[in-house]
Amino acid sequence: MAAKYAAAGAAIALLTFLFVFGGGGSAGDASARTIRHLKEEDALDGKVKLDGAKAEAEGDVEQGAAKHEDHAGNTYPADTVRMTLDVAGVEKAILIALDRALAPGTVDNFVKLVEAKFYDGCTIYRAEKNFVIQGGGGGKARKPSPFKPIKLEAKGQNERGTIAMARTSKPDSAAAEFFINLQHSVHLDPAGPGTGYATFGRVLEDGMAVADEISVMPVHGTGIHKLDEEVVIKSVVLVASA
């Protein structure tokens, strides 16, 4: 700002000459107009900077509200779970960001099951290449949910990388079992009331590589392909919560 007013001194001198000798008015008028212009410019510049800082701060708050850090300092979206699996004797993990805005009741139910450690010891027992992997209560380690079935919240598309609730032919029958979509299965998308399968989150980072690996493991059976060696879910824990 000091430099701006220093430069203004030379401008005033020039304007004084132009105004006085060009018939535009007095030197005082020239100085007053120039200084007034600079003050208005400074006020505008200050407002722009203030508005920009305010917008940046609001953006940081908004972004911060949707992000959380785990104990290691890794940043994840709110309501993110880590599913640790035993894949043929090798421990691997799938991170899943739950979408509470899309399916609040479904996410609440899933989080309750996670907090109750329901999924610990369950298995991924179904695997169909280019379709789904499924688990969380069925298979050899069959375990019923301790909670009541939930209302169908089928709003999103069953795109690759989404997690959805498995259910029977009854719309409001989902309880604990889930599946991860390996491709966009349009026939699983909602097409009206009481139809479709409720997606409630999305696999993060390289988790789909783990899902794809499971999908090509040896299976048996027709219709529903069941894994010869079920993948044990060692644990499912919240790494970031809303």
Short mmCIF file of C-alpha atoms in Angstrom, two decimals:
data_model
loop_
_atom_site.label_atom_id
_atom_site.label_comp_id
_atom_site.label_asym_id
_atom_site.label_seq_id
_atom_site.Cartn_x
_atom_site.Cartn_y
_atom_site.Cartn_z
CA MET A 1 0.00 0.00 0.00
CA ALA A 2 2.89 2.39 0.80
CA ALA A 3 4.30 1.79 -2.67
CA LYS A 4 0.89 2.49 -4.13
CA TYR A 5 0.67 5.89 -2.44
CA ALA A 6 4.29 6.72 -3.31
CA ALA A 7 3.50 6.07 -6.95
CA ALA A 8 0.40 8.18 -6.50
CA GLY A 9 2.56 11.20 -5.66
CA ALA A 10 3.97 11.27 -9.16
CA ALA A 11 0.48 10.74 -10.56
CA ILE A 12 -0.84 13.71 -8.59
CA ALA A 13 1.93 15.93 -9.91
CA LEU A 14 1.14 14.93 -13.46
CA LEU A 15 -2.60 15.33 -12.96
CA THR A 16 -2.01 18.73 -11.38
CA PHE A 17 -0.23 19.83 -14.52
CA LEU A 18 -2.96 18.41 -16.76
CA PHE A 19 -5.81 19.83 -14.75
CA VAL A 20 -4.30 23.29 -14.26
CA PHE A 21 -2.86 23.73 -17.72
CA GLY A 22 -5.52 21.73 -19.49
CA GLY A 23 -8.40 23.68 -18.03
CA GLY A 24 -9.62 20.83 -15.84
CA GLY A 25 -9.56 22.58 -12.45
CA SER A 26 -7.25 23.24 -9.58
CA ALA A 27 -4.33 21.27 -8.24
CA GLY A 28 -6.35 20.64 -5.07
CA ASP A 29 -9.16 19.09 -7.11
CA ALA A 30 -6.69 16.82 -8.87
CA SER A 31 -5.10 15.67 -5.60
CA ALA A 32 -8.44 15.11 -3.93
CA ARG A 33 -9.82 13.07 -6.81
CA THR A 34 -6.68 10.92 -7.04
CA ILE A 35 -6.56 10.19 -3.31
CA ARG A 36 -10.30 9.47 -3.20
CA HIS A 37 -9.88 7.01 -6.07
CA LEU A 38 -7.02 5.25 -4.26
CA LYS A 39 -9.01 4.98 -1.04
CA GLU A 40 -11.96 3.49 -2.90
CA GLU A 41 -9.61 1.04 -4.62
CA ASP A 42 -8.08 0.03 -1.27
CA ALA A 43 -11.52 -0.47 0.25
CA LEU A 44 -12.55 -2.70 -2.65
CA ASP A 45 -9.27 -4.60 -2.51
CA GLY A 46 -9.73 -5.15 1.22
CA LYS A 47 -13.28 -6.42 0.70
CA VAL A 48 -12.13 -8.87 -1.98
CA LYS A 49 -9.38 -10.18 0.30
CA LEU A 50 -11.81 -10.46 3.22
CA ASP A 51 -14.43 -12.22 1.14
CA GLY A 52 -11.79 -14.54 -0.25
CA ALA A 53 -10.47 -15.39 3.20
CA LYS A 54 -14.01 -15.95 4.45
CA ALA A 55 -14.83 -18.24 1.55
CA GLU A 56 -11.60 -20.16 2.03
CA ALA A 57 -12.30 -20.57 5.74
CA GLU A 58 -15.86 -21.71 5.10
CA GLY A 59 -14.58 -24.16 2.50
CA ASP A 60 -12.08 -25.56 4.98
CA VAL A 61 -14.77 -25.99 7.61
CA GLU A 62 -17.10 -27.66 5.15
CA GLN A 63 -14.39 -29.96 3.86
CA GLY A 64 -13.16 -30.68 7.37
CA ALA A 65 -16.63 -31.72 8.44
CA ALA A 66 -16.63 -34.47 5.83
CA LYS A 67 -13.14 -35.73 6.62
CA HIS A 68 -11.74 -37.50 9.67
CA GLU A 69 -8.35 -38.85 10.65
CA ASP A 70 -7.57 -42.25 12.11
CA HIS A 71 -4.93 -42.84 14.79
CA ALA A 72 -2.21 -43.00 12.12
CA GLY A 73 -3.15 -39.61 10.69
CA ASN A 74 -4.77 -41.01 7.52
CA THR A 75 -7.74 -38.93 6.35
CA TYR A 76 -10.98 -40.63 5.36
CA PRO A 77 -14.56 -39.56 4.64
CA ALA A 78 -16.94 -39.70 7.61
CA ASP A 79 -18.35 -43.17 8.35
CA THR A 80 -15.50 -45.19 6.89
CA VAL A 81 -14.91 -48.81 7.90
CA ARG A 82 -11.93 -51.09 7.46
CA MET A 83 -12.78 -54.70 6.70
CA THR A 84 -9.83 -56.99 7.44
CA LEU A 85 -9.92 -60.32 5.62
CA ASP A 86 -8.00 -63.57 5.56
CA VAL A 87 -7.59 -64.23 1.85
CA ALA A 88 -5.98 -67.67 1.43
CA GLY A 89 -3.85 -67.13 4.51
CA VAL A 90 -2.89 -63.53 3.66
CA GLU A 91 -4.32 -60.61 5.62
CA LYS A 92 -5.82 -57.95 3.37
CA ALA A 93 -8.10 -55.00 3.94
CA ILE A 94 -10.94 -53.24 2.17
CA LEU A 95 -11.82 -49.66 3.12
CA ILE A 96 -15.44 -48.69 2.62
CA ALA A 97 -16.90 -45.17 2.86
CA LEU A 98 -20.52 -45.42 3.97
CA ASP A 99 -23.03 -43.02 2.42
CA ARG A 100 -25.33 -41.84 5.19
CA ALA A 101 -26.98 -39.24 2.95
CA LEU A 102 -28.02 -41.91 0.46
CA ALA A 103 -29.24 -44.57 2.90
CA PRO A 104 -29.29 -43.33 6.52
CA GLY A 105 -31.21 -46.25 8.01
CA THR A 106 -29.04 -48.79 6.21
CA VAL A 107 -25.83 -47.10 7.37
CA ASP A 108 -27.14 -46.91 10.95
CA ASN A 109 -27.88 -50.63 10.88
CA PHE A 110 -24.47 -51.49 9.41
CA VAL A 111 -22.65 -49.33 11.96
CA LYS A 112 -24.59 -50.97 14.82
CA LEU A 113 -23.49 -54.38 13.54
CA VAL A 114 -19.89 -53.18 13.27
CA GLU A 115 -19.91 -51.74 16.79
CA ALA A 116 -21.41 -54.99 18.09
CA LYS A 117 -18.54 -56.86 16.35
CA PHE A 118 -21.17 -58.95 14.57
CA TYR A 119 -19.11 -59.31 11.39
CA ASP A 120 -15.97 -60.52 13.17
CA GLY A 121 -15.67 -64.20 12.26
CA CYS A 122 -18.27 -64.09 9.47
CA THR A 123 -17.16 -64.95 5.94
CA ILE A 124 -17.30 -63.91 2.32
CA TYR A 125 -18.83 -67.10 0.96
CA ARG A 126 -20.11 -66.15 -2.49
CA ALA A 127 -17.99 -65.01 -5.41
CA GLU A 128 -19.01 -64.47 -9.01
CA LYS A 129 -16.52 -62.91 -11.39
CA ASN A 130 -17.76 -59.67 -12.98
CA PHE A 131 -20.79 -59.68 -10.69
CA VAL A 132 -20.47 -59.69 -6.87
CA ILE A 133 -18.78 -61.03 -3.79
CA GLN A 134 -21.15 -61.55 -0.86
CA GLY A 135 -20.95 -62.33 2.84
CA GLY A 136 -21.62 -61.15 6.35
CA GLY A 137 -23.85 -63.78 7.90
CA GLY A 138 -24.29 -66.62 5.40
CA GLY A 139 -22.13 -69.52 4.38
CA LYS A 140 -20.57 -72.05 6.74
CA ALA A 141 -20.32 -69.45 9.50
CA ARG A 142 -24.04 -68.64 9.25
CA LYS A 143 -25.10 -66.16 11.89
CA PRO A 144 -28.41 -64.27 12.11
CA SER A 145 -28.43 -60.55 12.78
CA PRO A 146 -29.30 -59.57 16.37
CA PHE A 147 -31.36 -56.69 14.98
CA LYS A 148 -34.64 -56.49 13.10
CA PRO A 149 -34.64 -56.36 9.26
CA ILE A 150 -34.50 -52.84 7.87
CA LYS A 151 -36.60 -50.82 5.48
CA LEU A 152 -35.45 -50.89 1.86
CA GLU A 153 -33.59 -47.71 0.87
CA ALA A 154 -32.78 -48.51 -2.75
CA LYS A 155 -31.94 -45.11 -4.22
CA GLY A 156 -28.48 -45.43 -5.75
CA GLN A 157 -27.16 -47.47 -8.64
CA ASN A 158 -25.33 -50.75 -8.17
CA GLU A 159 -22.17 -49.55 -9.87
CA ARG A 160 -18.76 -51.17 -9.63
CA GLY A 161 -17.26 -50.53 -6.23
CA THR A 162 -20.52 -49.96 -4.36
CA ILE A 163 -21.56 -52.01 -1.34
CA ALA A 164 -25.21 -53.00 -1.03
CA MET A 165 -27.45 -55.00 1.29
CA ALA A 166 -28.51 -58.50 0.29
CA ARG A 167 -32.14 -59.41 0.89
CA THR A 168 -34.84 -61.95 0.05
CA SER A 169 -37.64 -61.30 -2.43
CA LYS A 170 -39.32 -59.21 0.27
CA PRO A 171 -38.26 -55.55 -0.03
CA ASP A 172 -37.82 -54.90 3.71
CA SER A 173 -35.91 -58.07 4.55
CA ALA A 174 -32.24 -56.95 4.56
CA ALA A 175 -30.55 -57.60 7.90
CA ALA A 176 -26.77 -58.11 7.84
CA GLU A 177 -25.54 -59.70 4.62
CA PHE A 178 -23.94 -57.41 2.08
CA PHE A 179 -22.35 -57.64 -1.32
CA ILE A 180 -19.78 -55.62 -3.25
CA ASN A 181 -20.53 -54.94 -6.90
CA LEU A 182 -17.77 -55.85 -9.32
CA GLN A 183 -19.49 -54.16 -12.25
CA HIS A 184 -22.58 -52.03 -12.80
CA SER A 185 -25.41 -54.53 -12.49
CA VAL A 186 -28.31 -52.55 -13.90
CA HIS A 187 -30.83 -55.28 -13.03
CA LEU A 188 -30.10 -54.65 -9.33
CA ASP A 189 -30.91 -50.92 -9.59
CA PRO A 190 -34.25 -49.62 -8.28
CA ALA A 191 -36.98 -49.35 -10.90
CA GLY A 192 -39.81 -48.22 -8.67
CA PRO A 193 -41.09 -48.63 -5.10
CA GLY A 194 -40.02 -51.88 -3.44
CA THR A 195 -37.48 -52.78 -6.12
CA GLY A 196 -33.71 -52.89 -6.37
CA TYR A 197 -30.96 -53.41 -3.82
CA ALA A 198 -29.88 -50.65 -1.44
CA THR A 199 -26.36 -49.37 -2.02
CA PHE A 200 -25.00 -47.60 1.04
CA GLY A 201 -21.32 -46.97 0.42
CA ARG A 202 -18.32 -47.31 -1.85
CA VAL A 203 -14.99 -49.15 -1.71
CA LEU A 204 -11.99 -46.84 -1.40
CA GLU A 205 -8.42 -46.87 -2.69
CA ASP A 206 -7.19 -50.29 -3.86
CA GLY A 207 -9.92 -52.26 -2.07
CA MET A 208 -11.43 -53.35 -5.38
CA ALA A 209 -8.22 -55.21 -6.20
CA VAL A 210 -8.90 -57.37 -3.15
CA ALA A 211 -12.53 -57.84 -4.18
CA ASP A 212 -11.47 -58.81 -7.71
CA GLU A 213 -8.96 -61.29 -6.29
CA ILE A 214 -11.67 -62.97 -4.22
CA SER A 215 -14.01 -63.09 -7.22
CA VAL A 216 -11.71 -65.44 -9.17
CA MET A 217 -11.01 -67.89 -6.35
CA PRO A 218 -12.24 -71.49 -6.91
CA VAL A 219 -16.00 -71.92 -6.46
CA HIS A 220 -18.61 -74.65 -6.65
CA GLY A 221 -22.34 -74.87 -7.19
CA THR A 222 -24.70 -73.60 -9.84
CA GLY A 223 -26.75 -70.44 -9.65
CA ILE A 224 -25.05 -69.00 -6.59
CA HIS A 225 -21.33 -69.74 -6.81
CA LYS A 226 -19.91 -70.50 -3.37
CA LEU A 227 -16.24 -70.30 -2.57
CA ASP A 228 -14.44 -73.59 -2.00
CA GLU A 229 -12.50 -71.79 0.71
CA GLU A 230 -14.54 -69.06 2.31
CA VAL A 231 -12.76 -65.81 3.09
CA VAL A 232 -12.88 -65.08 6.81
CA ILE A 233 -13.78 -61.57 7.92
CA LYS A 234 -11.33 -61.07 10.76
CA SER A 235 -12.78 -57.73 11.77
CA VAL A 236 -14.75 -54.71 10.64
CA VAL A 237 -14.00 -51.48 12.49
CA LEU A 238 -14.88 -47.81 12.11
CA VAL A 239 -11.79 -45.79 11.22
CA ALA A 240 -13.79 -42.54 10.91
CA SER A 241 -17.26 -41.74 12.17
CA ALA A 242 -19.62 -38.84 11.60
#
